[in-house]
Short mmCIF file of C-alpha atoms in Angstrom, two decimals:
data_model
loop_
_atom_site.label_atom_id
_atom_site.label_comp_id
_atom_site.label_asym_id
_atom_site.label_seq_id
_atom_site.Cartn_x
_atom_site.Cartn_y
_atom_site.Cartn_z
CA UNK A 1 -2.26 -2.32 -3.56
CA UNK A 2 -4.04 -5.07 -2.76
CA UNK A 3 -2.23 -8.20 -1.67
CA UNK A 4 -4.37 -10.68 -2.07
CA UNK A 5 -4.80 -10.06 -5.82
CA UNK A 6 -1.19 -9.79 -5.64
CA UNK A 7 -0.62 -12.77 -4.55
CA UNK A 8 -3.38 -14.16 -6.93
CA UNK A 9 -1.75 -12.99 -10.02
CA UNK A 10 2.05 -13.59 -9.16
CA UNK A 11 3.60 -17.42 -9.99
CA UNK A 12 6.36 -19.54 -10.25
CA UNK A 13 7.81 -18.46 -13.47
CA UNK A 14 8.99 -21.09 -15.90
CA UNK A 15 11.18 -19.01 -18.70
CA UNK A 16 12.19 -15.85 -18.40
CA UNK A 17 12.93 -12.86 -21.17
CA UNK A 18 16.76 -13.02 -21.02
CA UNK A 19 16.87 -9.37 -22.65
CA UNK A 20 14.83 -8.04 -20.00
CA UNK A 21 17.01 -6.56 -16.69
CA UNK A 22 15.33 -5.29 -13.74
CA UNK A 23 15.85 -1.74 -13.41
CA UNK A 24 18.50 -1.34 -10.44
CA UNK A 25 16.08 1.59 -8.64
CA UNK A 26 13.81 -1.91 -8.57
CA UNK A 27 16.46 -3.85 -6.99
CA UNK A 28 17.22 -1.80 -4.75
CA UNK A 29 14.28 -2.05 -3.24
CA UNK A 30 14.50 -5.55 -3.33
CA UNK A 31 17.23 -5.49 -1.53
CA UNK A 32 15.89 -3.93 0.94
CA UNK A 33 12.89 -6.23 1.24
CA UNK A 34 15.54 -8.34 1.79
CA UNK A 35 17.35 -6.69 4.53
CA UNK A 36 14.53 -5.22 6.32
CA UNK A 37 12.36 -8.60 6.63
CA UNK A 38 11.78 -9.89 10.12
CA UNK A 39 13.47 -12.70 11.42
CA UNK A 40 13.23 -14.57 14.83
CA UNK A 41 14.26 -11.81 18.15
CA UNK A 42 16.10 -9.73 15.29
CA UNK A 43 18.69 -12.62 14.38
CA UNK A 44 19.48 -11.78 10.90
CA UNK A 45 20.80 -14.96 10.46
CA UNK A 46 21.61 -14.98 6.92
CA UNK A 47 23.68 -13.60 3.52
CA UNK A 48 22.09 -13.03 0.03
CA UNK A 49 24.42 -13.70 -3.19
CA UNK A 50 23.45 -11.55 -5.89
CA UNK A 51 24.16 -12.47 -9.24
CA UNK A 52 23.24 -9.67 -12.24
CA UNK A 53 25.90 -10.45 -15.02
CA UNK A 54 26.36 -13.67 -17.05
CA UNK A 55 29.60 -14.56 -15.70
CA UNK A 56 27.63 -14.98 -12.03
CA UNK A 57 24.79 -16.64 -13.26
CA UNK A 58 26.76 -19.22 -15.11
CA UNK A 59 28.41 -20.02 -11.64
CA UNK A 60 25.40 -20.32 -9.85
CA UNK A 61 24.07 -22.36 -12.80
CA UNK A 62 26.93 -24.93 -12.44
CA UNK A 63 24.35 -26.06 -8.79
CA UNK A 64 22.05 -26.49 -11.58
CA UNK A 65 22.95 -30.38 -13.30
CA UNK A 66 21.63 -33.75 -12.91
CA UNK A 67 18.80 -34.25 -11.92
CA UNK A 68 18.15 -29.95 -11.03
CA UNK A 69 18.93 -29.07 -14.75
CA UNK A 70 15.59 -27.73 -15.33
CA UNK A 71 16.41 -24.94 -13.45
CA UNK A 72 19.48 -24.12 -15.43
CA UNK A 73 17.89 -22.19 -18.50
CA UNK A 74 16.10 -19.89 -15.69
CA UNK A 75 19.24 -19.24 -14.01
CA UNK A 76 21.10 -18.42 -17.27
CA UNK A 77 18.18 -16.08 -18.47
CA UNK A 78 16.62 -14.36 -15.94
CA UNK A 79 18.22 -10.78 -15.16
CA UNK A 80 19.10 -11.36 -11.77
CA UNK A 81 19.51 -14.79 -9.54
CA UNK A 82 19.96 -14.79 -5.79
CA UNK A 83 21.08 -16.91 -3.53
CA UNK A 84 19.83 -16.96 0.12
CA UNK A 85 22.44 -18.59 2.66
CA UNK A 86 21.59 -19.20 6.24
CA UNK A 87 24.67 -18.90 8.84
CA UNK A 88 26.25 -22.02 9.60
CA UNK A 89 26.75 -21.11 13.27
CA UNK A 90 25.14 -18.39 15.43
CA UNK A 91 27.87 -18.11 17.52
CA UNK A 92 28.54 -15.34 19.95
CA UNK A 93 30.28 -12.88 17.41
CA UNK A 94 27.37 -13.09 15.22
CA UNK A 95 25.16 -12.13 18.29
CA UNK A 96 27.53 -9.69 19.23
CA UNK A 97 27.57 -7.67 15.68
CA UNK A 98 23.83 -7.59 15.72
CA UNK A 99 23.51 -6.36 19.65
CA UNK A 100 25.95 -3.61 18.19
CA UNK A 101 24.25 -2.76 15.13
CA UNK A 102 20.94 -2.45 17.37
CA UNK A 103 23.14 -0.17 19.76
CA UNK A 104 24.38 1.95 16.91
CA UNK A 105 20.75 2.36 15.36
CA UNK A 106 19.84 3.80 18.49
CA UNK A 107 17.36 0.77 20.65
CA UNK A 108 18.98 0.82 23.48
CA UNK A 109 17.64 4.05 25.57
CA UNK A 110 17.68 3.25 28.77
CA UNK A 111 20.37 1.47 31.12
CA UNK A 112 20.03 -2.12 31.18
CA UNK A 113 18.44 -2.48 27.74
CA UNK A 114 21.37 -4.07 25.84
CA UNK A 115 21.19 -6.44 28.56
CA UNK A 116 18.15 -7.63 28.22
CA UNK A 117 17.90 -7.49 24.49
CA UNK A 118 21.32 -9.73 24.74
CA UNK A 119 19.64 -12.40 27.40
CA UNK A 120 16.18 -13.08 25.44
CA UNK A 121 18.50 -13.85 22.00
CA UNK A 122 20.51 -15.71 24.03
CA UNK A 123 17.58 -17.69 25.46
CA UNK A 124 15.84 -18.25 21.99
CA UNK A 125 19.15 -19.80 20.64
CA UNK A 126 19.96 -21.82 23.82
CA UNK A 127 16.21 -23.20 23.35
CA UNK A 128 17.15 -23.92 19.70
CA UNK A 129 21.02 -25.04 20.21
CA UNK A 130 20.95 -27.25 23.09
CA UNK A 131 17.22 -28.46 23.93
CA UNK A 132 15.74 -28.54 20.33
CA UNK A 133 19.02 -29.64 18.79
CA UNK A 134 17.83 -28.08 15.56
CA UNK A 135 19.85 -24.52 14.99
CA UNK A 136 20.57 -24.67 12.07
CA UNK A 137 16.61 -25.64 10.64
CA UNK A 138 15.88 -22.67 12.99
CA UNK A 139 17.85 -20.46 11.20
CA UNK A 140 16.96 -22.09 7.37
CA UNK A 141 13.26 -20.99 8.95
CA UNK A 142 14.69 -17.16 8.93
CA UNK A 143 15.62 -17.46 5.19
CA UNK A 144 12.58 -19.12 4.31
CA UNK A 145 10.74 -15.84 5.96
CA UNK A 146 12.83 -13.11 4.00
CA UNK A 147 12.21 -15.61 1.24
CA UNK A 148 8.27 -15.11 1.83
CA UNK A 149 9.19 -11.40 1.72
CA UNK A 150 10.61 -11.51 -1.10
CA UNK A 151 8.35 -12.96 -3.27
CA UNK A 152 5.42 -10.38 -2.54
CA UNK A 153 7.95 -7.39 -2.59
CA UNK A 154 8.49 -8.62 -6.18
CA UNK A 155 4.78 -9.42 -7.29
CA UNK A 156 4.02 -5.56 -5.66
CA UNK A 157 7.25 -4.36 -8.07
CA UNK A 158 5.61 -6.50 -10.72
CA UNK A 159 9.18 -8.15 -11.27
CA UNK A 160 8.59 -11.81 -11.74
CA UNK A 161 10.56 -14.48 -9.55
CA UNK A 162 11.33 -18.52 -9.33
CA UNK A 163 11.92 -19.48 -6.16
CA UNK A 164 14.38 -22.86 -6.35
CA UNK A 165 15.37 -25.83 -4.18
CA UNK A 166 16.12 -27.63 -6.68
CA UNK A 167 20.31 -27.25 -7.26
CA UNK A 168 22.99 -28.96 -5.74
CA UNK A 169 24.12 -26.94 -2.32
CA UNK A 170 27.60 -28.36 -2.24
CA UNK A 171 28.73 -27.56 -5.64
CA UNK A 172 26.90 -23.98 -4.94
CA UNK A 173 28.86 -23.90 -1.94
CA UNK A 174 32.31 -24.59 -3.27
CA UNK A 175 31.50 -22.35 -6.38
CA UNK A 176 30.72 -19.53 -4.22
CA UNK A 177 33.39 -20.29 -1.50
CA UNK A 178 30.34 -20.35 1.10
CA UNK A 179 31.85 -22.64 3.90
CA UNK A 180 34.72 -20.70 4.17
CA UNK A 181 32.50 -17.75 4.80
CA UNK A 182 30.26 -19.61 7.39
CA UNK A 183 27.48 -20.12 5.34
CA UNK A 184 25.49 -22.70 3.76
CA UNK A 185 22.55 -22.14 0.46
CA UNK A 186 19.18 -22.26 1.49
CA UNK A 187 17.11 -21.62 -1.38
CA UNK A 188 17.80 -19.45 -4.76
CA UNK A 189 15.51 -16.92 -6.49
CA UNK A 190 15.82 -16.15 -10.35
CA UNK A 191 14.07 -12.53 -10.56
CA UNK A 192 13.11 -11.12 -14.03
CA UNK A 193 10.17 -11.33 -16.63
CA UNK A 194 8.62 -13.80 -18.07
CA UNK A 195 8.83 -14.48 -21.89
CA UNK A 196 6.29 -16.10 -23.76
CA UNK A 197 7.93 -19.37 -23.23
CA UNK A 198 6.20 -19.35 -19.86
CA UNK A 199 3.94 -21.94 -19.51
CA UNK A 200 2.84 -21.43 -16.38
CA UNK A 201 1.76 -18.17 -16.70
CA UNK A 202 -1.35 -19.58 -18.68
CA UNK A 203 -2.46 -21.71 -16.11
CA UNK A 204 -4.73 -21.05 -13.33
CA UNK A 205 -3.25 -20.76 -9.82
CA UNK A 206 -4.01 -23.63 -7.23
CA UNK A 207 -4.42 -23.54 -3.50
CA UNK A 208 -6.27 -25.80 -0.92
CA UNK A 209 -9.99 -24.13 -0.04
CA UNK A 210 -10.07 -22.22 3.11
CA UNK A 211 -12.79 -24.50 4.46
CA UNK A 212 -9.22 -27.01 4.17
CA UNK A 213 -6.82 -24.00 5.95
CA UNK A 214 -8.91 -22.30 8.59
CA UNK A 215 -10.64 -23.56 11.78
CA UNK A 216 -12.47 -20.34 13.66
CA UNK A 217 -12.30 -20.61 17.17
CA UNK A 218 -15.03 -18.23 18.92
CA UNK B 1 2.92 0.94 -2.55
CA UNK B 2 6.54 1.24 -2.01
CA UNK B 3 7.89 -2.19 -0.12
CA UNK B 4 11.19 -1.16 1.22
CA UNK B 5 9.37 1.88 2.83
CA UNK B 6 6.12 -0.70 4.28
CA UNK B 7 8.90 -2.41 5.64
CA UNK B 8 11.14 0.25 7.18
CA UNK B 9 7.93 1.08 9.44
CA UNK B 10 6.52 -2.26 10.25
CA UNK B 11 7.44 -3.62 13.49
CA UNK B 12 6.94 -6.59 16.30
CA UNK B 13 4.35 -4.50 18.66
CA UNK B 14 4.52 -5.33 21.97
CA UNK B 15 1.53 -3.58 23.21
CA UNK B 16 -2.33 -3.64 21.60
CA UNK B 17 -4.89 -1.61 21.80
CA UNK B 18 -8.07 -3.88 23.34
CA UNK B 19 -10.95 -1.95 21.77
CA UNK B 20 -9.93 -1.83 17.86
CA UNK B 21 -11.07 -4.60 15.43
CA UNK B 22 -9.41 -5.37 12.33
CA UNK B 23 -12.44 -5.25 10.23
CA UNK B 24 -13.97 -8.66 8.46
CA UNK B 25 -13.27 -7.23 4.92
CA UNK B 26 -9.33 -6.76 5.81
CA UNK B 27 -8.96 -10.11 7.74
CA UNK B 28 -10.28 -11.32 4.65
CA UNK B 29 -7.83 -10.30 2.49
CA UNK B 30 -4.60 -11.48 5.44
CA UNK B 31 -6.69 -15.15 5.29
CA UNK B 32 -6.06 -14.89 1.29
CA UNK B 33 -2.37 -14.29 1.90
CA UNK B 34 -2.30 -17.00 3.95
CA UNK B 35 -4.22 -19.32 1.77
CA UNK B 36 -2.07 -17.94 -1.37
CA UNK B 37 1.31 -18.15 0.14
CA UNK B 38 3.88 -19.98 -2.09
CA UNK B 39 5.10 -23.33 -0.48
CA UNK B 40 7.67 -25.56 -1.96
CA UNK B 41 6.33 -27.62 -4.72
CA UNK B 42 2.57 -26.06 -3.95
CA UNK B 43 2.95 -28.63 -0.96
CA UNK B 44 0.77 -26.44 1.29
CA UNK B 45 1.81 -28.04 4.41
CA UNK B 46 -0.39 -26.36 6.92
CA UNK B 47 -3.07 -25.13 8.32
CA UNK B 48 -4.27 -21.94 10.16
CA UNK B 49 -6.23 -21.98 13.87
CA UNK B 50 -7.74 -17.95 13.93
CA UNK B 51 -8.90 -16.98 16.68
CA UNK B 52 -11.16 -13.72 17.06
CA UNK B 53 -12.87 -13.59 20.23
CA UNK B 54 -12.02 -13.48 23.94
CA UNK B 55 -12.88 -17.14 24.78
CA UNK B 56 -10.24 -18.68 21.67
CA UNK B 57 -7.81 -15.62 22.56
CA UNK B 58 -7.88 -16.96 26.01
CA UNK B 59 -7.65 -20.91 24.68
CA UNK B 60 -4.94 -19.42 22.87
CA UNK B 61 -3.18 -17.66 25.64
CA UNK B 62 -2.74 -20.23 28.16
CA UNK B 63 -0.03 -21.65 25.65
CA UNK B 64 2.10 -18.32 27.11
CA UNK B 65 2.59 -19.35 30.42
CA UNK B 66 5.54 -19.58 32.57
CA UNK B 67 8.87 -17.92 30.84
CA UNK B 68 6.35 -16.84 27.94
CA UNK B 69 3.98 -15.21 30.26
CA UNK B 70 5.11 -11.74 28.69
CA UNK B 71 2.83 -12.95 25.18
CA UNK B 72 -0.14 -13.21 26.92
CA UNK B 73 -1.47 -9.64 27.21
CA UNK B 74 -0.56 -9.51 23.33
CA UNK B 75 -2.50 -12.36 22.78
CA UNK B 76 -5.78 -11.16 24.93
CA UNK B 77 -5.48 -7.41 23.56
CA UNK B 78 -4.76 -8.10 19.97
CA UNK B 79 -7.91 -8.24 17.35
CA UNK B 80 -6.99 -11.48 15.97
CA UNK B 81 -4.72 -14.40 16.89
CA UNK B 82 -3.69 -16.94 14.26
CA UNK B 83 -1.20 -19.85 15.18
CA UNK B 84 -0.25 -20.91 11.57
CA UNK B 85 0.96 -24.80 11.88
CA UNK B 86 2.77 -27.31 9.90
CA UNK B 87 1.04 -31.15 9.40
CA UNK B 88 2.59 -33.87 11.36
CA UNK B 89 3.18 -35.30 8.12
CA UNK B 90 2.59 -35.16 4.31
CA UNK B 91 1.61 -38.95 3.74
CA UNK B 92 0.14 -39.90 0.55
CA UNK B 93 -3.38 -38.70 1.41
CA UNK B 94 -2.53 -35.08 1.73
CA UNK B 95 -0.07 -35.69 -1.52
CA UNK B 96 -3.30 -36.83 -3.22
CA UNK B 97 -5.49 -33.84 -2.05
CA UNK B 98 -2.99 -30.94 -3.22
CA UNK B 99 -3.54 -32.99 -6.85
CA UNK B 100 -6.93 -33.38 -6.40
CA UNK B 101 -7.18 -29.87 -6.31
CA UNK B 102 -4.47 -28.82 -8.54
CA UNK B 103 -7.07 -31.04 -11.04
CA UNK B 104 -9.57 -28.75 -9.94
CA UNK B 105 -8.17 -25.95 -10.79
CA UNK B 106 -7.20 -26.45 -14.19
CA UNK B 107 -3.94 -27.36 -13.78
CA UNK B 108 -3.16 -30.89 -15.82
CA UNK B 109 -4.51 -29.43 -19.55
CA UNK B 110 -2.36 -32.25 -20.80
CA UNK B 111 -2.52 -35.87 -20.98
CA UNK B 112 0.23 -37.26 -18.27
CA UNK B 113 0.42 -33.63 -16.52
CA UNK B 114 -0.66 -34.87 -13.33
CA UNK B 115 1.53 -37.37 -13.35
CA UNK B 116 4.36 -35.64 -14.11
CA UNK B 117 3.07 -33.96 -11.24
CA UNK B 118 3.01 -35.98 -8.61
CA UNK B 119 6.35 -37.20 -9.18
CA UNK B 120 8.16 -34.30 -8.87
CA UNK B 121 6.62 -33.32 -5.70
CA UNK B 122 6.91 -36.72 -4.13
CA UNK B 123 10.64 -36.63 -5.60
CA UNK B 124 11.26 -33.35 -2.90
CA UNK B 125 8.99 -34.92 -0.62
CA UNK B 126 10.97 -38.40 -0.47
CA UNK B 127 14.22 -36.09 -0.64
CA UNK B 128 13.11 -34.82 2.92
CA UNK B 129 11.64 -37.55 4.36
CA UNK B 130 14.63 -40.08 3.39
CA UNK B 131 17.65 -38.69 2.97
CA UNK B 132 17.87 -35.33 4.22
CA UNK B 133 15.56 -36.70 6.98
CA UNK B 134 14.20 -33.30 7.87
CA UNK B 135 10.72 -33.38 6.49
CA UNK B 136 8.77 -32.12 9.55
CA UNK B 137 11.42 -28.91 9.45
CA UNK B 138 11.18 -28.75 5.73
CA UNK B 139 7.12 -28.16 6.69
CA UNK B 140 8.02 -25.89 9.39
CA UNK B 141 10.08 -23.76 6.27
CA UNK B 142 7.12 -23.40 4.60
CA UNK B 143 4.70 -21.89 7.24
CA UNK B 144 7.90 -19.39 7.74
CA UNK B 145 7.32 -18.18 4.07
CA UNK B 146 4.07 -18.37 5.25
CA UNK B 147 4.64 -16.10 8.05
CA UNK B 148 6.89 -13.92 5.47
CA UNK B 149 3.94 -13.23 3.01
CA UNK B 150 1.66 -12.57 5.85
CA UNK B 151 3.58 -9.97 7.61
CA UNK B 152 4.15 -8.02 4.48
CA UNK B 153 0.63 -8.54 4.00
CA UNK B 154 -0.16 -6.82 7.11
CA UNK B 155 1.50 -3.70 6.48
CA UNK B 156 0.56 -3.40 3.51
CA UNK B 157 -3.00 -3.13 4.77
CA UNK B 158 -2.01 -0.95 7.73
CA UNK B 159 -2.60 -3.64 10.51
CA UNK B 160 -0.07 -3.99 13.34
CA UNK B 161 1.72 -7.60 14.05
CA UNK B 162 3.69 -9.18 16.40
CA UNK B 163 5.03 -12.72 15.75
CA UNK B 164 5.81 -15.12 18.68
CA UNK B 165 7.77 -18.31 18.87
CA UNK B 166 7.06 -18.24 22.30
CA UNK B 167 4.52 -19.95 23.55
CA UNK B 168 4.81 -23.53 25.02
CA UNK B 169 3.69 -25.93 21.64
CA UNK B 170 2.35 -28.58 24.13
CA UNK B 171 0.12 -26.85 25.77
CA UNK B 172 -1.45 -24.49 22.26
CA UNK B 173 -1.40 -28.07 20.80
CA UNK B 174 -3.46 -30.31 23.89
CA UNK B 175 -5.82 -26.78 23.99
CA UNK B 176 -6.44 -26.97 20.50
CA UNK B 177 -6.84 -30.60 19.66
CA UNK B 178 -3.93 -30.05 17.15
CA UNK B 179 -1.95 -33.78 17.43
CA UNK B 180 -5.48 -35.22 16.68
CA UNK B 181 -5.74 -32.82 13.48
CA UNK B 182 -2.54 -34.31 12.71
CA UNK B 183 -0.57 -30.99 13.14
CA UNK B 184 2.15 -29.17 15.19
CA UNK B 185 2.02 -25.15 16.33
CA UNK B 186 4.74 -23.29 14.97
CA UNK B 187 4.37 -19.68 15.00
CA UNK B 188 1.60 -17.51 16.27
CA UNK B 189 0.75 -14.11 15.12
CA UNK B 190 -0.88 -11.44 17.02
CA UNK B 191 -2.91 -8.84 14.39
CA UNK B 192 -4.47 -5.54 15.45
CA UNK B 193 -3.77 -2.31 16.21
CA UNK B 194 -1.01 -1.23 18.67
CA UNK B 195 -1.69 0.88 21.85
CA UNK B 196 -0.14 4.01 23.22
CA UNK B 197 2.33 1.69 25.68
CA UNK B 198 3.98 -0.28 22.44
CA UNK B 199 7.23 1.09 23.56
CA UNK B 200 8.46 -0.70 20.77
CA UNK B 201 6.70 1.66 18.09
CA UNK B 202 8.99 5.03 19.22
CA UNK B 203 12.41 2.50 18.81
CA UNK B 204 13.92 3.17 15.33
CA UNK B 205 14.07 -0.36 13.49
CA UNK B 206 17.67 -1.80 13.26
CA UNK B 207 19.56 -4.10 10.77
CA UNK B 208 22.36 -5.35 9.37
CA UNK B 209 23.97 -3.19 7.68
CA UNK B 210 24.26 -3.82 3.28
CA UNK B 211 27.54 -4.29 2.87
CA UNK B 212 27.11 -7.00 5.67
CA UNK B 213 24.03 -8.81 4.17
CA UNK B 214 24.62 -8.92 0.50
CA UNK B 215 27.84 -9.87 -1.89
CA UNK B 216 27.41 -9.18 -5.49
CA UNK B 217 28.72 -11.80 -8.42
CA UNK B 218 29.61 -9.81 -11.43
#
């Protein structure tokens, strides 16, 4: 594969083929793009909502109104939606349940190592909790990584995807019960195929020249 | 290429091996997925300081001083060092240059497309910078999906990484002449190839478990 032609030929899809599904052998692996994507010292600090029938998709299109309904049709019609959630806290039982997971998957030879694996999170989300002030951006930044991740996994499994901020978080929140869970929406993700409604498969991709993006240092 | 499996194997090396070179053609193709990355709205909010020999390596590695001394023999050893950053802000200017070349590229067929345009992105823009107030972090998401596409990228094309947050931003920023540039640090990336003493390579890669990261909406 090549990425970069990957990434040249994928887009933000406007309308998608609602009798198209995404075989589940493809989301699968999704999924696991989604689980296995890197994150800040390990953190994990998120929860994806997945969405394949019409009865979820017309909850997660109720975020959709006002002045986001534009993104209702795609929500509605494309085979599978998800919604990435950032943790609202990373407090020490969320630390705690990753150390352990890292224990059970077997990191931790030597004496001493859960230790130190335990201090150097601890010191990235003291930096972020009391000096920077901004925990919570820091862990939005974690979704917006797996989000990256996501959207080449899909243009290498050829399944098409809209990346959306455009919906209401609170009424996603409260449809999906996602405070009481200790979570808040980040960004959602309708995944499918285009249909020929897609406009802006037609038109040429855009990006800044990298004489704009790069400076070479010797 | 089978994503889920690229992923399963990539890790954060913590050890490089000082004589390999990524070769020019490759690096091309990880500048492309840097230059292609999605961003919200196409805002392209950053810009990318690589840095290939031992002089910018070692401009690069003074930023990993003090508690982040342990990323400076990454940052010597490793091919290539890129600090992807975020713009200080997305005034009008930089608003007018993502059009510009949007215009370029083919984008506004239509009469009143690149109007249309511009509105909607300054409507997220003015979103950010007025009432959620967190534009410069809304910037910072962006280089994350940034970071997201490139990391993928990188395995993809068989090329070791290992993403650091830390690094002092002051002092990568005074080295670099970033504030002048009108931009902020936020992530650096070390690319290459790792060594025999990446301890980290022989650790089995841990996560979450599924039933902890996902919930499914029928």
């Amino acid at each position: 594969m090549d990425v970069a032609e990957l990434l040249a030929r994928r887009h933000c899809v406007k309308a998608f083929d609602a009798e198209r599904k995404i075989p589940e052998e493809t989301m699968a692996k999704l999924r696991e793009a989604l689980r296995l994507s890197a994150s800040s010292v390990n953190t994990q600090p998120w929860h994806v909502v997945v969405a394949a029938g019409a009865a979820g998709k017309e909850r997660m299109a109720r975020a959709a109104s006002g002045p986001y309904a534009y993104n209702a049709p795609k929500i509605l019609a494309a085979s599978h939606v998800v919604a990435l959630c950032a943790r609202r806290d990373l407090d020490s039982a969320a630390l705690e349940a990753v150390l352990a997971q890292e224990g059970r998957d077997g990191r931790f030879p030597r004496p001493g190592d859960a230790e130190r694996q335990r201090a150097s999170r601890e010191s990235y989300v003291a930096l972020h909790r009391d000096e920077l002030q901004d925990l919570p951006h820091w862990m939005g930044k974690q979704v917006y990584l797996q989000l990256g991740t996501l959207l080449l996994a899909a243009a290498a499994l050829e399944v098409d995807a809209c990346p959306m901020e455009g919906f209401d978080p609170d009424v996603l929140s409260r449809e999906l019960g996602l405070e009481a869970k200790g979570l808040r929406p980040v960004v959602m993700v309708a995944l499918g195929y285009r249909s020929a409604e897609d406009w802006n498969a037609a038109l040429p991709k855009s990006r800044l020249s990298a004489e704009t993006v790069f400076t070479f240092l010797d």
